[in-house]
Amino acid sequence: MGTLKAIGYDYDERRKALVKIVIIDELPFNFAEGKGFRLFSRTLQPKFDIPSHFTVMRDCLKFYFEEKERLKRALKGQRLCLTTDTWTSIQNINYMSLTAHWIDNEWNLYKRILNFYQVFNHMGETISQVIENCLLDWGIDKLLTVTVDNASSNSVTILYLKNVMKNLPTNIMSNEHLHVRCCAHIVNLIVCDGLKEMNVSVVKIRNAIRFVRSSPSRLLAFKKCAEKLYIECKKSLCLDVATRWNSTYLMLKAAEKFEKVLVRLGQSEPRYMSYFLEVDSKRNKKNIGPPSLEDWKNARTLQKFLKIFYIVILKFSGSLHVTSNSFFNEFIYMHTNLLQLCKSRDNLLSGIAMNMMSKFEKYWGCGANQNFVLYVANVLDPCLKLKYVKFCFGELYDYDKAQLLTKKIKDNLVSLFEFYLKADEVVDDNRHK
């Protein structure tokens, strides 16, 4: 038989649980005052006196400050990697977030959002001062890197932070490796160069999908065409977000399976052609029309590029596992594929690849201003080491370039080792005193 256990009623614990419900499920403070919740609460625990929305608001603030103090204690003594980003809402309000990543003494990776600020503008001076105030508020004085996108204002931000932290005893090599350019953002810039060449074809296919999804009757006509052509696919057509190329890749990938269906739809559905004429007239453009065979060919070509970078971006975007040691493999993967596509006999394919390669070399080429800490992470990976990195550089560049890059990585590795060796010696001296 099971053992009976008495459970006492604790009013404060119930209030904490209510606070967690409001925060986790992003509910309004007056949620607890709703009739449905009151009925549920009264059935579950008649003794629980439901607080007002003012009390819930105060409890949420109290819970926030308690958790903040707990996080401060966890951050104490840890060397952090920060990530910051800014954007503007549809209300034309500027926001900025600051996220910290660190590994504790038990080798567990943590990610915490430290602040979510409203800022006056996206200028480097503004962002740097907000970050400085945040570091002071959280008591943070040990940074390894700050990851930002490639906006010119972020160079000002990094320079400001370097000057602020240069006199701290905890800085590494005068913060030489502080600035990390977001790899995912660089990939986006490379891909956008490829999309420019085939923008018209993408627009035509997007409009065709928009027609199918615009009403139940049009979707039904599309399904009937698919049945007549004996085409079955569990995944249906999906629209992309024009500013997100990875969604464009997924849209083209799904649309390719229904190419014949959309061609048949144009032949059997009179509303199909009239829809494109209406779209063209609204946008003051002529002869865009439905996707042609050439457009579908362009879409398949574009998919070859997007697939390469889609796979890379999935690995770069991981936030719950370490990604720095995967950078080099993805770097080699992109570089090798672009080199092969540059040599393609298809002039369109090779032309797009050359444009992408030009952008690639701008940020990750031999002469680019790179942060070699990312390469050091690969050298420290037992699966790779320096010999592997040297071998890959030898495959991509001529002998002199490969030797130069390998030497830079080794010099950075030695410098970091010497820094930590001195730091350990200082700690030992303090212990003996």
Coordinates of C-alpha atoms in Angstrom, one line a residue, residues 41-394:
S41 CA -9.1 28.2 -8.4
R42 CA -12.2 27.8 -6.2
T43 CA -12.7 24.2 -7.3
L44 CA -9.0 23.4 -6.9
Q45 CA -8.4 25.2 -3.6
P46 CA -11.3 27.0 -1.9
K47 CA -8.9 28.5 0.7
F48 CA -6.9 30.5 -1.9
D49 CA -7.8 34.1 -1.8
I50 CA -7.2 35.4 -5.3
P51 CA -5.1 38.6 -5.2
S52 CA -6.0 41.7 -7.3
H53 CA -4.0 42.6 -10.4
F54 CA -2.1 45.3 -8.5
T55 CA -0.9 42.6 -6.1
V56 CA 0.0 40.3 -8.9
M57 CA 2.0 43.1 -10.5
R58 CA 3.9 43.8 -7.3
D59 CA 4.6 40.1 -6.8
C60 CA 6.0 39.9 -10.4
L61 CA 8.4 42.7 -9.7
K62 CA 9.4 41.2 -6.4
F63 CA 10.0 37.8 -8.1
Y64 CA 12.1 39.6 -10.8
F65 CA 14.4 41.3 -8.3
E66 CA 14.8 38.0 -6.4
E67 CA 15.8 36.2 -9.6
K68 CA 18.1 39.0 -10.6
E69 CA 20.0 38.7 -7.4
R70 CA 20.3 35.0 -7.9
L71 CA 21.6 35.5 -11.4
K72 CA 24.1 38.1 -10.2
R73 CA 25.5 35.5 -7.8
A74 CA 25.7 32.9 -10.6
L75 CA 27.5 35.5 -12.9
K76 CA 30.1 36.5 -10.3
G77 CA 33.6 35.5 -11.4
Q78 CA 32.4 34.0 -14.7
R79 CA 33.9 35.1 -18.0
L80 CA 31.1 36.0 -20.3
C81 CA 30.4 36.2 -24.1
L82 CA 27.8 38.8 -24.8
T83 CA 25.5 39.1 -27.8
T84 CA 23.7 42.3 -28.6
D85 CA 21.2 43.3 -31.3
T86 CA 19.0 46.3 -32.1
W87 CA 15.8 46.7 -34.1
T88 CA 12.9 49.0 -34.7
S89 CA 9.3 48.0 -34.1
I90 CA 6.4 48.8 -36.4
Q91 CA 5.6 51.7 -34.0
N92 CA 9.0 53.1 -34.9
I93 CA 10.4 52.4 -31.4
N94 CA 14.1 51.4 -31.1
Y95 CA 14.9 48.4 -28.9
M96 CA 18.1 46.6 -27.9
S97 CA 18.7 43.2 -26.2
L98 CA 21.8 42.0 -24.4
T99 CA 22.3 38.2 -23.9
A100 CA 25.1 36.5 -22.0
H101 CA 26.6 33.0 -22.6
W102 CA 29.0 31.3 -20.2
I103 CA 30.3 27.9 -19.1
D104 CA 30.4 27.2 -15.4
N105 CA 32.9 25.2 -13.4
E106 CA 30.9 22.0 -14.2
W107 CA 31.2 22.7 -17.9
N108 CA 27.5 23.5 -18.3
L109 CA 26.6 26.1 -20.9
Y110 CA 24.2 28.8 -19.9
K111 CA 22.3 31.5 -21.8
R112 CA 20.5 34.4 -20.1
I113 CA 18.9 37.6 -21.4
L114 CA 20.3 40.3 -19.2
N115 CA 18.4 43.3 -20.5
F116 CA 15.8 44.3 -23.0
Y117 CA 16.1 48.1 -23.4
Q118 CA 14.3 50.8 -25.3
V119 CA 16.9 53.1 -26.8
F120 CA 16.8 56.5 -28.5
N121 CA 18.6 55.4 -31.6
H122 CA 21.0 52.8 -33.1
M123 CA 24.1 55.0 -32.9
G124 CA 27.3 53.4 -31.6
E125 CA 27.7 55.9 -28.7
T126 CA 24.2 55.2 -27.5
I127 CA 24.5 51.4 -27.7
S128 CA 27.9 51.4 -26.0
Q129 CA 26.7 53.5 -23.0
V130 CA 23.7 51.3 -22.5
I131 CA 26.0 48.2 -22.5
E132 CA 28.4 49.9 -20.0
N133 CA 25.5 50.7 -17.7
C134 CA 24.2 47.2 -18.0
L135 CA 27.7 45.7 -17.0
L136 CA 27.9 48.0 -14.0
D137 CA 24.3 47.1 -13.0
W138 CA 25.1 43.3 -13.1
G139 CA 28.6 43.7 -11.7
I140 CA 30.2 42.2 -14.8
D141 CA 34.0 42.9 -15.3
K142 CA 35.1 39.7 -17.2
L143 CA 34.3 39.6 -20.9
L144 CA 35.8 37.3 -23.6
T145 CA 33.8 38.5 -26.6
V146 CA 30.9 40.7 -27.7
T147 CA 29.1 39.5 -30.8
V148 CA 27.4 42.1 -33.0
D149 CA 26.3 42.4 -36.6
N150 CA 28.2 44.3 -39.3
A151 CA 26.6 47.7 -38.9
S152 CA 29.2 50.4 -38.9
S153 CA 27.9 51.8 -35.6
N154 CA 28.9 48.6 -33.9
S155 CA 32.6 49.3 -34.6
V156 CA 32.2 52.5 -32.5
T157 CA 30.5 50.4 -29.8
I158 CA 33.4 47.9 -29.6
L159 CA 36.0 50.6 -29.6
Y160 CA 34.2 52.3 -26.7
L161 CA 34.0 49.1 -24.7
K162 CA 37.7 48.3 -25.3
N163 CA 38.7 51.7 -23.9
V164 CA 36.3 51.3 -20.9
M165 CA 37.7 47.9 -20.0
K166 CA 41.4 48.3 -20.9
N167 CA 42.5 49.1 -17.4
L168 CA 40.6 46.2 -15.8
P169 CA 42.9 43.4 -14.5
T170 CA 40.5 40.9 -15.9
N171 CA 40.8 41.9 -19.6
I172 CA 42.5 39.4 -22.0
M173 CA 45.3 40.7 -24.2
S174 CA 44.0 44.3 -24.1
N175 CA 40.6 43.1 -25.4
E176 CA 42.1 42.3 -28.7
H177 CA 39.6 39.5 -29.3
L178 CA 36.6 41.3 -28.0
H179 CA 34.9 42.0 -31.3
V180 CA 33.1 39.0 -33.0
R181 CA 31.2 39.7 -36.1
C182 CA 28.0 37.6 -36.2
C183 CA 28.6 34.7 -38.6
A184 CA 24.9 34.3 -39.2
H185 CA 24.6 37.9 -40.3
I186 CA 27.6 37.5 -42.7
V187 CA 25.9 34.5 -44.2
N188 CA 22.8 36.6 -44.7
L189 CA 24.8 39.3 -46.5
I190 CA 26.4 36.7 -48.8
V191 CA 23.0 35.1 -49.7
C192 CA 21.3 38.4 -50.3
D193 CA 23.8 39.1 -53.1
G194 CA 22.7 35.8 -54.8
L195 CA 19.0 36.6 -54.4
K196 CA 19.4 39.9 -56.3
E197 CA 20.0 38.1 -59.5
M198 CA 16.8 36.1 -59.4
N199 CA 14.5 38.5 -57.6
V200 CA 11.9 38.6 -60.5
S201 CA 11.6 34.8 -60.6
V202 CA 11.1 34.6 -56.9
V203 CA 8.4 37.2 -57.0
K204 CA 6.5 35.4 -59.7
I205 CA 6.5 32.1 -57.8
R206 CA 5.6 33.9 -54.6
N207 CA 2.6 35.5 -56.4
A208 CA 1.5 32.1 -57.7
I209 CA 1.5 30.7 -54.2
R210 CA -0.3 33.7 -52.9
F211 CA -3.0 33.2 -55.5
V212 CA -3.5 29.5 -54.4
R213 CA -3.6 30.4 -50.7
S214 CA -5.8 33.5 -51.0
S215 CA -9.2 31.7 -50.9
P216 CA -10.7 28.2 -50.2
S217 CA -12.1 28.0 -53.8
R218 CA -8.7 28.6 -55.3
L219 CA -7.0 26.1 -53.0
L220 CA -9.7 23.6 -54.0
A221 CA -8.9 24.2 -57.7
F222 CA -5.2 23.7 -57.0
K223 CA -5.9 20.4 -55.2
K224 CA -8.0 19.1 -58.1
C225 CA -5.2 19.9 -60.6
A226 CA -2.8 18.0 -58.3
E227 CA -5.2 15.0 -58.3
K228 CA -5.4 15.0 -62.1
L229 CA -1.6 14.9 -62.3
Y230 CA -1.4 12.2 -59.6
I231 CA 0.8 14.4 -57.5
E232 CA 0.6 13.8 -53.7
C233 CA 2.7 15.5 -51.2
K234 CA 2.1 15.9 -47.4
K235 CA 3.8 19.3 -47.4
S236 CA 1.7 22.0 -49.0
L237 CA 2.6 25.3 -50.5
C238 CA 4.0 27.9 -48.0
L239 CA 4.6 31.6 -48.4
D240 CA 7.9 33.1 -47.3
V241 CA 8.8 36.3 -45.4
A242 CA 10.4 38.5 -48.1
T243 CA 13.1 39.7 -45.6
R244 CA 14.1 36.2 -44.5
W245 CA 15.9 34.2 -47.2
N246 CA 15.7 30.9 -45.3
S247 CA 11.9 31.0 -45.6
T248 CA 12.4 31.8 -49.3
Y249 CA 14.4 28.6 -49.6
L250 CA 11.6 26.6 -47.9
M251 CA 9.0 28.2 -50.1
L252 CA 10.9 27.3 -53.3
K253 CA 11.6 23.8 -52.1
A254 CA 7.9 23.2 -51.5
A255 CA 6.8 24.9 -54.7
E256 CA 9.2 22.9 -56.9
K257 CA 7.2 19.7 -56.1
F258 CA 4.0 21.4 -57.5
E259 CA 5.6 23.0 -60.6
K260 CA 3.4 21.0 -63.0
V261 CA 0.3 21.6 -60.9
L262 CA 0.8 25.4 -61.0
V263 CA 1.4 25.2 -64.8
R264 CA -1.8 23.2 -65.2
L265 CA -3.7 25.6 -62.9
G266 CA -2.7 28.5 -65.3
Q267 CA -4.3 26.5 -68.2
S268 CA -7.5 25.5 -66.5
E269 CA -8.2 28.4 -64.1
P270 CA -9.3 31.7 -65.7
R271 CA -8.8 33.6 -62.4
Y272 CA -5.1 32.7 -62.4
M273 CA -4.1 35.0 -65.3
S274 CA -6.4 37.8 -64.2
Y275 CA -4.9 37.7 -60.8
F276 CA -1.4 38.4 -62.2
L277 CA -2.7 41.2 -64.4
E278 CA -4.3 42.8 -61.3
V279 CA -1.0 42.4 -59.3
D280 CA 1.0 44.0 -62.1
S281 CA -1.3 46.9 -62.4
K282 CA -1.3 47.6 -58.7
R283 CA 2.6 47.7 -58.6
N284 CA 2.8 49.6 -61.9
K285 CA 4.9 46.8 -63.5
K286 CA 4.4 45.1 -66.8
N287 CA 4.9 41.6 -68.0
I288 CA 5.7 40.1 -64.7
G289 CA 2.9 37.5 -65.0
P290 CA 3.0 33.9 -63.8
P291 CA 6.2 31.9 -63.5
S292 CA 7.6 30.6 -66.8
L293 CA 9.7 27.6 -67.4
E294 CA 12.8 29.9 -67.2
D295 CA 11.6 31.1 -63.8
W296 CA 11.3 27.5 -62.5
K297 CA 14.8 26.8 -63.9
N298 CA 16.1 29.9 -62.0
A299 CA 14.4 28.7 -58.9
R300 CA 16.1 25.3 -59.0
T301 CA 19.4 27.0 -59.6
L302 CA 18.8 29.3 -56.6
Q303 CA 17.9 26.4 -54.4
K304 CA 21.4 24.9 -54.9
F305 CA 22.9 28.1 -53.3
L306 CA 20.3 28.4 -50.6
K307 CA 20.6 24.8 -49.5
I308 CA 24.3 25.3 -48.8
F309 CA 23.7 28.3 -46.6
Y310 CA 20.5 26.9 -45.1
I311 CA 22.4 24.0 -43.6
V312 CA 25.1 26.4 -42.3
I313 CA 22.7 28.8 -40.8
L314 CA 21.0 26.0 -38.8
K315 CA 24.3 25.1 -37.2
F316 CA 25.4 28.8 -36.6
S317 CA 22.1 29.7 -35.0
G318 CA 22.3 27.1 -32.1
S319 CA 22.0 28.8 -28.7
L320 CA 21.9 25.8 -26.4
H321 CA 25.2 24.3 -27.5
V322 CA 28.6 25.6 -28.2
T323 CA 29.0 26.7 -31.9
S324 CA 32.4 28.3 -32.0
N325 CA 34.2 25.0 -32.7
S326 CA 31.8 24.3 -35.7
F327 CA 32.7 27.6 -37.4
F328 CA 35.7 26.3 -39.3
N329 CA 34.0 23.3 -40.7
E330 CA 31.1 25.4 -42.0
F331 CA 33.6 28.0 -43.3
I332 CA 35.3 25.3 -45.3
Y333 CA 32.0 23.8 -46.5
M334 CA 30.8 27.2 -47.8
H335 CA 34.1 28.1 -49.4
T336 CA 34.5 24.7 -51.2
N337 CA 30.9 24.8 -52.6
L338 CA 31.2 28.3 -53.8
L339 CA 34.5 27.5 -55.6
Q340 CA 32.9 24.6 -57.3
L341 CA 29.9 26.7 -58.4
C342 CA 32.2 29.5 -59.7
K343 CA 33.6 26.9 -62.1
S344 CA 30.2 25.9 -63.4
R345 CA 29.5 25.9 -67.1
D346 CA 26.2 27.6 -66.4
N347 CA 26.9 31.3 -66.8
L348 CA 24.1 32.3 -64.6
L349 CA 25.2 29.9 -61.9
S350 CA 28.8 30.9 -62.0
G351 CA 28.0 34.6 -62.1
I352 CA 25.9 34.4 -58.9
A353 CA 28.6 32.3 -57.2
M354 CA 31.3 34.8 -58.1
N355 CA 29.2 37.6 -56.6
M356 CA 28.8 35.6 -53.4
M357 CA 32.5 34.7 -53.3
S358 CA 33.4 38.4 -53.5
K359 CA 31.2 39.1 -50.5
F360 CA 32.6 36.0 -48.7
E361 CA 36.2 37.1 -49.3
K362 CA 35.3 40.6 -47.9
Y363 CA 34.5 39.2 -44.5
W364 CA 36.3 35.9 -44.3
G365 CA 39.1 36.2 -46.9
C366 CA 42.8 36.0 -46.1
G367 CA 43.1 39.8 -45.8
A368 CA 39.9 40.4 -43.9
N369 CA 39.8 41.7 -40.3
Q370 CA 38.9 38.4 -38.6
N371 CA 38.7 37.3 -35.0
F372 CA 41.2 34.4 -34.7
V373 CA 39.6 33.2 -31.5
L374 CA 37.1 31.3 -33.6
Y375 CA 40.0 29.4 -35.3
V376 CA 41.6 28.8 -31.9
A377 CA 38.4 27.1 -30.8
N378 CA 38.8 24.6 -33.6
V379 CA 42.5 24.0 -32.7
L380 CA 41.4 23.2 -29.2
D381 CA 38.8 20.7 -30.4
P382 CA 40.4 17.2 -30.1
C383 CA 38.8 16.1 -33.3
L384 CA 40.5 18.9 -35.4
K385 CA 43.7 20.4 -33.9
L386 CA 46.2 22.7 -35.7
K387 CA 47.2 20.1 -38.4
Y388 CA 43.7 19.8 -39.7
V389 CA 43.3 23.6 -39.9
K390 CA 46.6 23.9 -41.7
F391 CA 45.6 21.1 -44.1
C392 CA 42.3 22.8 -45.0
F393 CA 44.0 26.2 -45.6
G394 CA 46.4 24.4 -47.9

